[in-house]
XYZ file of C-alpha atoms in Angstrom:
535
model
C -74.153 -140.734 35.611
C -74.854 -137.032 35.313
C -72.533 -134.803 37.274
C -75.500 -133.063 38.832
C -76.967 -136.407 39.814
C -75.973 -138.954 42.419
C -72.486 -137.649 43.115
C -72.530 -139.297 46.501
C -73.242 -142.678 44.930
C -70.264 -143.073 42.646
C -69.624 -146.525 44.110
C -72.988 -147.878 43.047
C -71.578 -149.735 40.051
C -72.472 -153.371 39.449
C -69.540 -155.162 37.939
C -70.392 -156.301 34.485
C -74.091 -155.574 34.947
C -76.045 -153.736 32.305
C -79.744 -152.936 32.424
C -82.139 -155.133 30.509
C -82.970 -152.323 28.123
C -79.326 -152.124 27.121
C -79.286 -155.790 26.136
C -82.065 -155.614 23.607
C -81.352 -156.765 20.080
C -83.658 -156.426 17.120
C -84.813 -159.079 14.669
C -86.752 -157.463 11.845
C -88.983 -160.054 10.302
C -90.104 -157.686 7.591
C -86.564 -157.257 6.294
C -86.175 -153.528 6.960
C -84.262 -151.634 9.616
C -85.486 -149.312 12.319
C -84.884 -145.768 11.136
C -85.803 -142.828 13.306
C -87.945 -140.188 11.706
C -86.246 -137.105 10.317
C -89.498 -135.160 10.177
C -92.511 -134.841 12.400
C -96.099 -135.932 11.961
C -98.725 -133.380 12.797
C -99.768 -135.764 15.553
C -97.951 -138.890 16.692
C -100.337 -141.405 18.250
C -99.350 -144.919 19.298
C -101.543 -147.816 20.485
C -99.937 -150.414 22.767
C -101.389 -153.802 23.730
C -100.551 -155.509 27.028
C -101.983 -158.121 29.389
C -101.044 -156.152 32.521
C -104.114 -154.148 33.457
C -103.635 -152.067 36.623
C -105.060 -153.454 39.838
C -105.432 -149.912 41.222
C -104.767 -146.335 40.103
C -103.421 -145.272 43.509
C -99.635 -145.774 43.891
C -100.028 -146.184 47.660
C -101.759 -149.526 47.056
C -99.803 -151.201 44.254
C -96.738 -153.405 44.280
C -97.421 -155.045 40.943
C -97.448 -154.369 37.211
C -99.803 -151.416 37.728
C -96.428 -149.675 37.701
C -96.407 -149.900 33.910
C -99.081 -147.216 33.798
C -97.621 -145.262 36.714
C -94.227 -144.842 35.038
C -95.882 -142.916 32.244
C -98.292 -140.675 34.165
C -96.509 -140.056 37.466
C -93.021 -138.818 38.295
C -90.476 -140.136 40.762
C -87.521 -138.262 42.206
C -85.165 -140.624 40.373
C -85.645 -142.947 37.425
C -83.768 -145.094 34.920
C -83.564 -143.266 31.582
C -82.841 -145.365 28.517
C -79.393 -146.944 28.810
C -78.820 -145.921 32.437
C -77.255 -148.483 34.775
C -78.016 -146.490 37.915
C -80.878 -144.202 38.949
C -80.643 -140.624 37.706
C -82.620 -137.471 38.619
C -86.125 -137.042 37.211
C -88.416 -134.831 39.295
C -85.233 -134.079 41.214
C -82.503 -131.893 39.821
C -79.939 -133.672 42.005
C -79.846 -136.301 44.750
C -77.077 -137.679 46.941
C -76.199 -139.200 50.296
C -74.955 -136.373 52.476
C -73.277 -138.501 55.150
C -70.653 -141.214 55.237
C -72.961 -143.951 56.507
C -75.653 -143.931 53.777
C -78.382 -142.850 56.201
C -79.159 -139.285 55.035
C -80.307 -138.835 51.440
C -81.152 -135.366 50.100
C -82.820 -134.339 46.855
C -83.197 -130.898 45.302
C -86.292 -130.636 43.099
C -86.374 -129.099 39.637
C -87.706 -125.575 39.540
C -91.302 -124.945 38.503
C -92.657 -128.497 38.762
C -96.412 -128.860 38.397
C -98.942 -131.660 38.326
C -100.910 -132.159 35.115
C -103.827 -130.152 36.552
C -101.548 -127.157 37.170
C -101.141 -127.585 40.914
C -97.608 -126.964 42.213
C -95.340 -129.923 42.944
C -93.009 -128.873 45.739
C -91.091 -130.438 48.613
C -94.228 -130.561 50.740
C -95.983 -132.650 48.060
C -93.105 -135.132 48.098
C -93.214 -135.434 51.889
C -97.011 -135.763 51.734
C -96.677 -138.649 49.269
C -94.380 -140.663 51.513
C -96.176 -139.846 54.753
C -99.469 -140.792 53.144
C -98.185 -144.146 51.889
C -96.863 -145.007 55.349
C -100.067 -143.866 57.072
C -102.366 -145.906 54.825
C -99.999 -148.915 54.850
C -101.962 -151.115 52.443
C -101.485 -154.810 53.114
C -99.190 -156.183 50.426
C -98.596 -152.632 49.190
C -95.357 -150.783 48.467
C -94.675 -149.885 52.120
C -92.533 -153.008 52.140
C -89.959 -151.088 50.109
C -89.597 -148.398 52.794
C -88.452 -150.518 55.709
C -85.297 -148.428 56.192
C -87.053 -145.031 56.144
C -87.368 -143.158 59.439
C -88.783 -139.793 58.374
C -88.968 -137.242 55.555
C -88.016 -133.596 56.106
C -88.302 -130.518 53.894
C -86.436 -127.245 53.656
C -87.971 -124.513 51.568
C -89.901 -125.386 48.441
C -87.327 -127.615 46.749
C -85.254 -129.562 49.306
C -86.342 -132.996 50.572
C -84.282 -135.063 53.022
C -84.862 -138.734 53.784
C -83.482 -139.884 57.133
C -83.000 -143.626 57.333
C -83.043 -145.883 60.384
C -79.979 -147.731 59.121
C -77.529 -147.739 56.245
C -79.212 -148.494 52.939
C -77.188 -148.037 49.757
C -80.188 -149.306 47.747
C -82.451 -146.426 48.822
C -81.883 -144.453 45.572
C -83.044 -147.542 43.678
C -86.207 -147.628 45.803
C -86.904 -143.977 45.014
C -86.714 -144.796 41.306
C -89.586 -147.296 41.454
C -93.090 -146.250 40.363
C -94.244 -147.142 43.892
C -92.712 -143.813 44.905
C -94.801 -141.868 42.387
C -95.408 -138.341 43.636
C -99.119 -137.592 44.072
C -101.053 -134.320 44.253
C -101.992 -133.547 47.896
C -105.110 -131.760 46.648
C -106.336 -134.881 44.868
C -105.256 -137.776 47.134
C -106.707 -138.130 50.672
C -104.118 -138.248 53.440
C -105.543 -141.281 55.228
C -107.274 -143.418 52.602
C -106.949 -144.522 48.994
C -108.303 -142.351 46.221
C -111.433 -143.685 44.563
C -112.463 -143.400 40.929
C -110.645 -143.576 37.617
C -108.616 -140.360 37.686
C -104.903 -139.738 38.226
C -103.172 -136.604 39.454
C -99.556 -136.981 38.394
C -96.710 -134.988 36.883
C -95.292 -137.532 34.430
C -94.763 -137.277 30.661
C -98.443 -138.019 30.029
C -101.777 -137.181 31.616
C -104.518 -139.802 31.858
C -107.245 -138.517 29.557
C -109.653 -141.417 30.084
C -109.623 -144.857 31.646
C -111.902 -147.889 31.402
C -110.831 -150.630 33.845
C -109.655 -153.781 32.129
C -110.098 -152.272 28.677
C -108.041 -149.181 27.936
C -106.142 -146.131 29.170
C -105.817 -143.079 26.949
C -102.749 -140.919 27.563
C -102.084 -137.452 26.211
C -99.062 -135.191 26.561
C -98.781 -133.465 29.914
C -98.084 -129.858 28.966
C -96.760 -129.113 32.466
C -94.165 -131.894 32.408
C -90.561 -131.160 33.372
C -88.325 -134.216 33.565
C -85.800 -136.428 31.820
C -88.163 -138.079 29.293
C -88.023 -136.871 25.695
C -91.412 -137.703 24.232
C -91.322 -139.091 20.717
C -95.115 -139.141 20.350
C -98.103 -137.016 21.314
C -100.528 -139.597 22.655
C -100.632 -143.265 23.633
C -103.617 -145.583 23.985
C -103.003 -148.693 26.088
C -105.357 -151.580 25.384
C -105.651 -154.403 27.923
C -106.073 -157.951 26.640
C -106.959 -161.248 28.306
C -105.183 -163.500 25.790
C -101.913 -163.255 23.897
C -103.530 -164.617 20.722
C -106.103 -161.813 20.694
C -103.389 -159.236 21.283
C -101.190 -160.530 18.468
C -104.202 -160.803 16.158
C -104.964 -157.134 16.838
C -101.367 -156.283 15.893
C -101.625 -158.221 12.625
C -104.852 -156.393 11.800
C -103.162 -153.037 12.581
C -105.642 -152.337 15.372
C -102.660 -151.768 17.670
C -99.050 -150.775 16.937
C -97.081 -152.541 19.683
C -97.557 -155.589 21.936
C -95.711 -156.214 25.142
C -96.421 -157.923 28.473
C -98.087 -161.341 28.271
C -96.928 -162.611 24.865
C -97.363 -166.385 24.750
C -94.515 -168.669 23.763
C -96.365 -170.014 20.724
C -96.910 -166.490 19.404
C -93.238 -165.611 19.890
C -92.036 -168.851 18.276
C -94.406 -168.378 15.340
C -93.053 -164.880 14.800
C -89.447 -166.064 15.072
C -90.128 -168.665 12.409
C -91.693 -166.235 9.948
C -88.581 -164.687 8.482
C -90.539 -162.394 6.217
C -93.820 -161.769 8.001
C -94.863 -158.577 6.315
C -95.197 -155.566 8.526
C -94.150 -157.099 11.880
C -90.884 -156.738 13.807
C -89.754 -158.634 16.903
C -87.565 -156.973 19.521
C -85.875 -159.548 21.740
C -83.571 -159.192 24.709
C -82.381 -160.551 28.024
C -84.649 -160.020 31.002
C -84.875 -160.565 34.742
C -88.539 -161.551 35.044
C -88.952 -164.721 37.126
C -91.670 -167.244 38.019
C -91.735 -169.125 41.317
C -93.926 -171.065 43.737
C -94.749 -170.078 47.323
C -95.480 -172.556 50.140
C -97.841 -171.334 52.870
C -96.662 -172.279 56.408
C -100.282 -172.240 57.605
C -101.131 -175.282 55.471
C -100.670 -178.592 57.323
C -98.774 -180.168 54.412
C -96.983 -177.184 52.837
C -95.560 -176.274 56.252
C -93.604 -179.557 56.389
C -90.036 -179.048 55.189
C -89.645 -182.642 53.853
C -92.756 -182.111 51.692
C -91.272 -178.954 50.208
C -87.919 -180.651 49.676
C -89.514 -183.657 47.956
C -91.504 -181.269 45.765
C -88.258 -179.482 44.840
C -86.599 -182.807 44.106
C -89.298 -183.866 41.634
C -89.849 -180.634 39.716
C -88.366 -180.581 36.198
C -87.713 -176.974 35.207
C -86.170 -177.937 31.886
C -89.366 -179.717 30.839
C -91.451 -176.669 31.746
C -89.166 -174.342 29.784
C -89.100 -176.621 26.723
C -92.596 -178.139 26.585
C -94.662 -175.195 27.763
C -92.582 -172.148 26.856
C -90.764 -173.624 23.832
C -87.399 -172.412 25.154
C -88.445 -168.763 25.272
C -87.573 -168.948 29.003
C -84.673 -170.545 30.886
C -84.727 -172.816 33.971
C -83.932 -170.898 37.159
C -82.250 -172.441 40.208
C -82.146 -169.446 42.536
C -84.389 -166.480 43.277
C -81.737 -164.105 41.905
C -81.714 -164.396 38.092
C -78.782 -164.527 35.733
C -77.289 -161.149 34.887
C -77.218 -159.835 38.461
C -74.327 -160.000 40.903
C -75.200 -162.701 43.422
C -76.946 -165.110 41.033
C -76.431 -168.748 41.980
C -77.567 -172.267 41.136
C -78.351 -173.492 44.660
C -81.363 -175.657 43.829
C -79.436 -177.493 41.126
C -76.335 -177.808 43.314
C -78.339 -179.328 46.174
C -80.960 -181.344 44.296
C -79.369 -182.096 40.935
C -81.575 -183.587 38.235
C -85.199 -184.462 39.048
C -85.353 -187.770 40.948
C -88.396 -189.632 42.217
C -86.163 -192.008 44.182
C -84.502 -189.186 46.112
C -87.849 -187.485 46.753
C -89.330 -190.751 48.039
C -86.417 -191.201 50.411
C -86.905 -187.657 51.783
C -90.559 -188.369 52.537
C -89.970 -191.832 53.975
C -87.316 -190.515 56.364
C -89.969 -188.069 57.599
C -92.473 -190.909 58.065
C -94.641 -189.870 55.103
C -95.672 -192.855 52.988
C -99.030 -191.946 51.413
C -99.247 -189.479 48.488
C -99.142 -185.906 49.781
C -102.344 -183.940 48.976
C -101.607 -180.377 47.875
C -103.731 -177.716 46.200
C -101.860 -175.443 43.779
C -103.334 -172.064 42.862
C -102.577 -169.773 39.948
C -104.041 -166.645 38.380
C -105.725 -166.898 35.006
C -105.067 -163.438 33.575
C -101.854 -161.945 34.919
C -98.860 -163.793 33.564
C -99.941 -164.941 30.126
C -101.965 -167.730 28.601
C -99.243 -170.343 29.204
C -99.835 -170.270 32.974
C -102.609 -172.898 32.930
C -100.588 -175.369 30.784
C -97.577 -174.710 33.031
C -99.472 -175.720 36.148
C -100.937 -178.733 34.354
C -97.355 -179.804 33.614
C -96.344 -179.307 37.248
C -99.301 -181.452 38.323
C -98.316 -184.125 35.781
C -94.729 -184.228 37.015
C -95.672 -184.472 40.685
C -98.369 -187.118 40.233
C -96.161 -189.147 37.880
C -93.800 -189.617 40.840
C -96.590 -191.317 42.787
C -95.681 -189.153 45.776
C -98.249 -186.353 45.421
C -101.957 -185.901 44.766
C -102.409 -182.442 43.219
C -105.535 -180.332 42.881
C -105.324 -177.272 40.613
C -107.412 -174.149 41.200
C -107.358 -170.712 39.643
C -108.884 -167.238 39.819
C -108.682 -163.948 37.910
C -105.981 -161.668 39.294
C -108.115 -159.372 41.440
C -109.720 -162.352 43.202
C -106.456 -164.282 43.319
C -104.619 -161.346 44.882
C -107.353 -160.905 47.479
C -107.081 -164.587 48.373
C -103.325 -164.260 48.718
C -103.759 -161.409 51.200
C -106.072 -163.638 53.250
C -103.570 -166.517 53.236
C -106.011 -168.875 51.514
C -103.622 -170.846 49.282
C -101.450 -173.827 50.360
C -99.137 -173.436 47.348
C -99.428 -170.697 44.754
C -97.600 -169.357 41.734
C -96.341 -165.824 41.387
C -94.303 -163.813 38.929
C -91.821 -161.087 39.765
C -90.754 -158.187 37.625
C -87.955 -156.441 39.526
C -88.508 -153.097 41.197
C -84.885 -152.282 40.406
C -81.913 -154.249 38.993
C -80.228 -155.468 42.173
C -80.061 -158.907 43.834
C -81.608 -157.465 46.988
C -84.875 -156.948 45.122
C -85.200 -160.694 44.515
C -84.844 -161.568 48.197
C -85.847 -158.745 50.574
C -89.448 -158.272 49.280
C -90.313 -161.904 50.097
C -88.767 -162.158 53.563
C -90.041 -161.010 56.969
C -93.345 -160.980 58.821
C -94.677 -158.400 56.348
C -93.798 -158.979 52.724
C -95.191 -158.605 49.239
C -96.570 -162.157 49.294
C -98.626 -161.619 52.462
C -97.210 -164.958 53.581
C -95.004 -164.411 56.654
C -91.484 -165.684 56.180
C -89.353 -164.871 59.240
C -85.623 -165.317 58.686
C -83.533 -163.548 61.287
C -80.262 -164.379 59.556
C -81.388 -162.694 56.320
C -83.247 -159.700 57.773
C -80.857 -158.912 60.636
C -77.503 -159.995 59.234
C -77.277 -160.485 55.475
C -79.402 -157.547 54.279
C -78.060 -154.937 56.747
C -74.501 -155.897 55.848
C -75.145 -155.690 52.100
C -76.888 -152.313 52.430
C -73.778 -150.734 53.862
C -71.926 -151.479 50.619
C -72.293 -148.831 47.916
C -70.523 -150.998 45.332
C -73.361 -153.417 44.566
C -71.048 -155.735 42.684
C -69.219 -156.379 45.957
C -72.234 -157.915 47.726
C -72.366 -161.168 45.733
C -71.201 -163.233 48.721
C -74.002 -161.815 50.895
C -76.670 -162.815 48.428
C -75.184 -166.218 47.755
C -75.446 -166.815 51.504
C -79.050 -165.607 51.550
C -79.940 -167.835 48.626
C -78.463 -170.900 50.315
C -80.724 -170.232 53.296
C -83.692 -170.119 50.912
C -82.607 -173.357 49.239
C -82.284 -175.109 52.598
C -85.799 -174.044 53.594
C -87.443 -174.494 50.151
C -90.285 -172.109 51.009
C -89.802 -170.251 47.734
C -89.218 -172.422 44.666
C -87.851 -170.631 41.558
C -88.996 -172.103 38.239
C -87.776 -170.032 35.314
C -86.342 -166.741 34.093
C -87.882 -164.967 31.144
C -86.604 -162.963 28.228
C -88.118 -159.710 27.009
C -90.074 -159.562 23.774
C -91.828 -156.714 22.016
C -93.761 -157.134 18.780
C -94.428 -154.012 16.780
C -95.541 -152.797 13.413
C -92.608 -152.019 11.121
C -93.898 -148.443 11.137
C -92.907 -148.094 14.822
C -89.405 -147.152 15.997
C -88.005 -147.017 19.523
C -88.958 -150.491 20.752
C -85.331 -151.284 21.556
C -85.207 -148.233 23.841
C -88.607 -148.568 25.460
C -87.852 -150.922 28.373
C -86.300 -149.730 31.607
C -84.217 -152.150 33.772
C -87.403 -153.321 35.495
C -88.928 -154.175 32.090
C -91.500 -151.384 32.368
C -92.379 -149.816 29.041
C -91.496 -146.153 28.673
C -94.187 -145.239 26.172
C -92.539 -141.940 25.289
C -89.731 -143.750 23.429
C -92.121 -145.096 20.781
C -92.615 -143.193 17.563
C -94.103 -143.654 14.137
C -91.554 -143.528 11.332
C -92.093 -140.767 8.856
C -89.101 -141.291 6.572
C -87.066 -144.224 5.326
């Protein structure tokens, strides 16, 4: 951690934890190594393919993978540079807690910050950003991350102070998320979301043009002052609906890099081609998870024995092997492996899948006929394996004779809208962490207001476990708190973890920097990519 950085947060170490980006290893299927360029092209342009199109261009509205674009065109006070295990200053020159109780957090901005349009970025702009987000308070939006914030104060042009309602040692991690992207007060209305396809940010790139669902063209922001060292001059992001189309575009050299949404069959094919000319595969550990949500408003999903029987039947190993060809791992708690506080509660309590045990659970509750449930999933957010995955879940449940399953699906924008209206009895979601801490796999889903828009009151978690853990600066020391929280989730079975993913990037052999391009939240830092110019 830089000396000028979070001096007041020296205890924020996670024992044995390293960020996902630091775990990446490289398998070069073309038989040549990644060598950084010694010279410079006249113009370095990179094209990246992904299946994570933004749902909105306004940071006040998004708590989803829209952040992948935000990270590259907006700035946050803190961020995770390549290899960092804790948040470090970005738009800020320094940040620290200035009290002993972790309730007053002060940042000093870099001098001379400007937005890409030349407007000044000062302390007032930072305060405006946070006040605006709280005023608009989009349902299912990032306000859920600011539950501990009381108010934002400024002093002069460069000093911003965040006063918290209660101790929160994770607040610096929150500030590092793209949800806290600083916006231009002259471009973003104070009381409503910005319309249109423009962005007013201060990040490494400026958004030159944008076509929803198709592409975003990024160019260097000449006003940028921050921690990113840009290895290219421009990036085009192309949005795909299918992994196969994305990988085909890579093979045809229509794009240079592929990321989010790679299907298991495409990864396995690439792993098996030891000398596929011109393609490299970057592989590493990750903390992405998939899980199911049970809606308490549904007459069947609200019944605890139904949820427990469901949990008793589900075979995560079969999903990981048959559908994802072992490119993912079964997950038995909401907190994934690699983070302090990870557990195996669902396996400890339920053991191997058992129809007999599930039948007994239902019979003891007086339920003898097959339980009718409708399971919903999105068709274009989490990769092309989602539909086969839900077909496998349906097969498993109906094979037990205890459930009658109906599958339904929608594109993400419609699916997300339905979630906010509470329309789905049971639905599938994915989670890419906001920051690498166990809290971020529990707190966002709990409470009357949460990211799922499905109320989940749990006084013991929200009033006891989380407040206690937030007083502890050493995040490795809170494992017991999160193991307790996870046991409460296991007992209730309202959230059912399925699997934990790995991180994969496919790239042309001409591209370097893939192993450095993922931050701990698995968001691609486009500025790390470069085209090799020497061997």
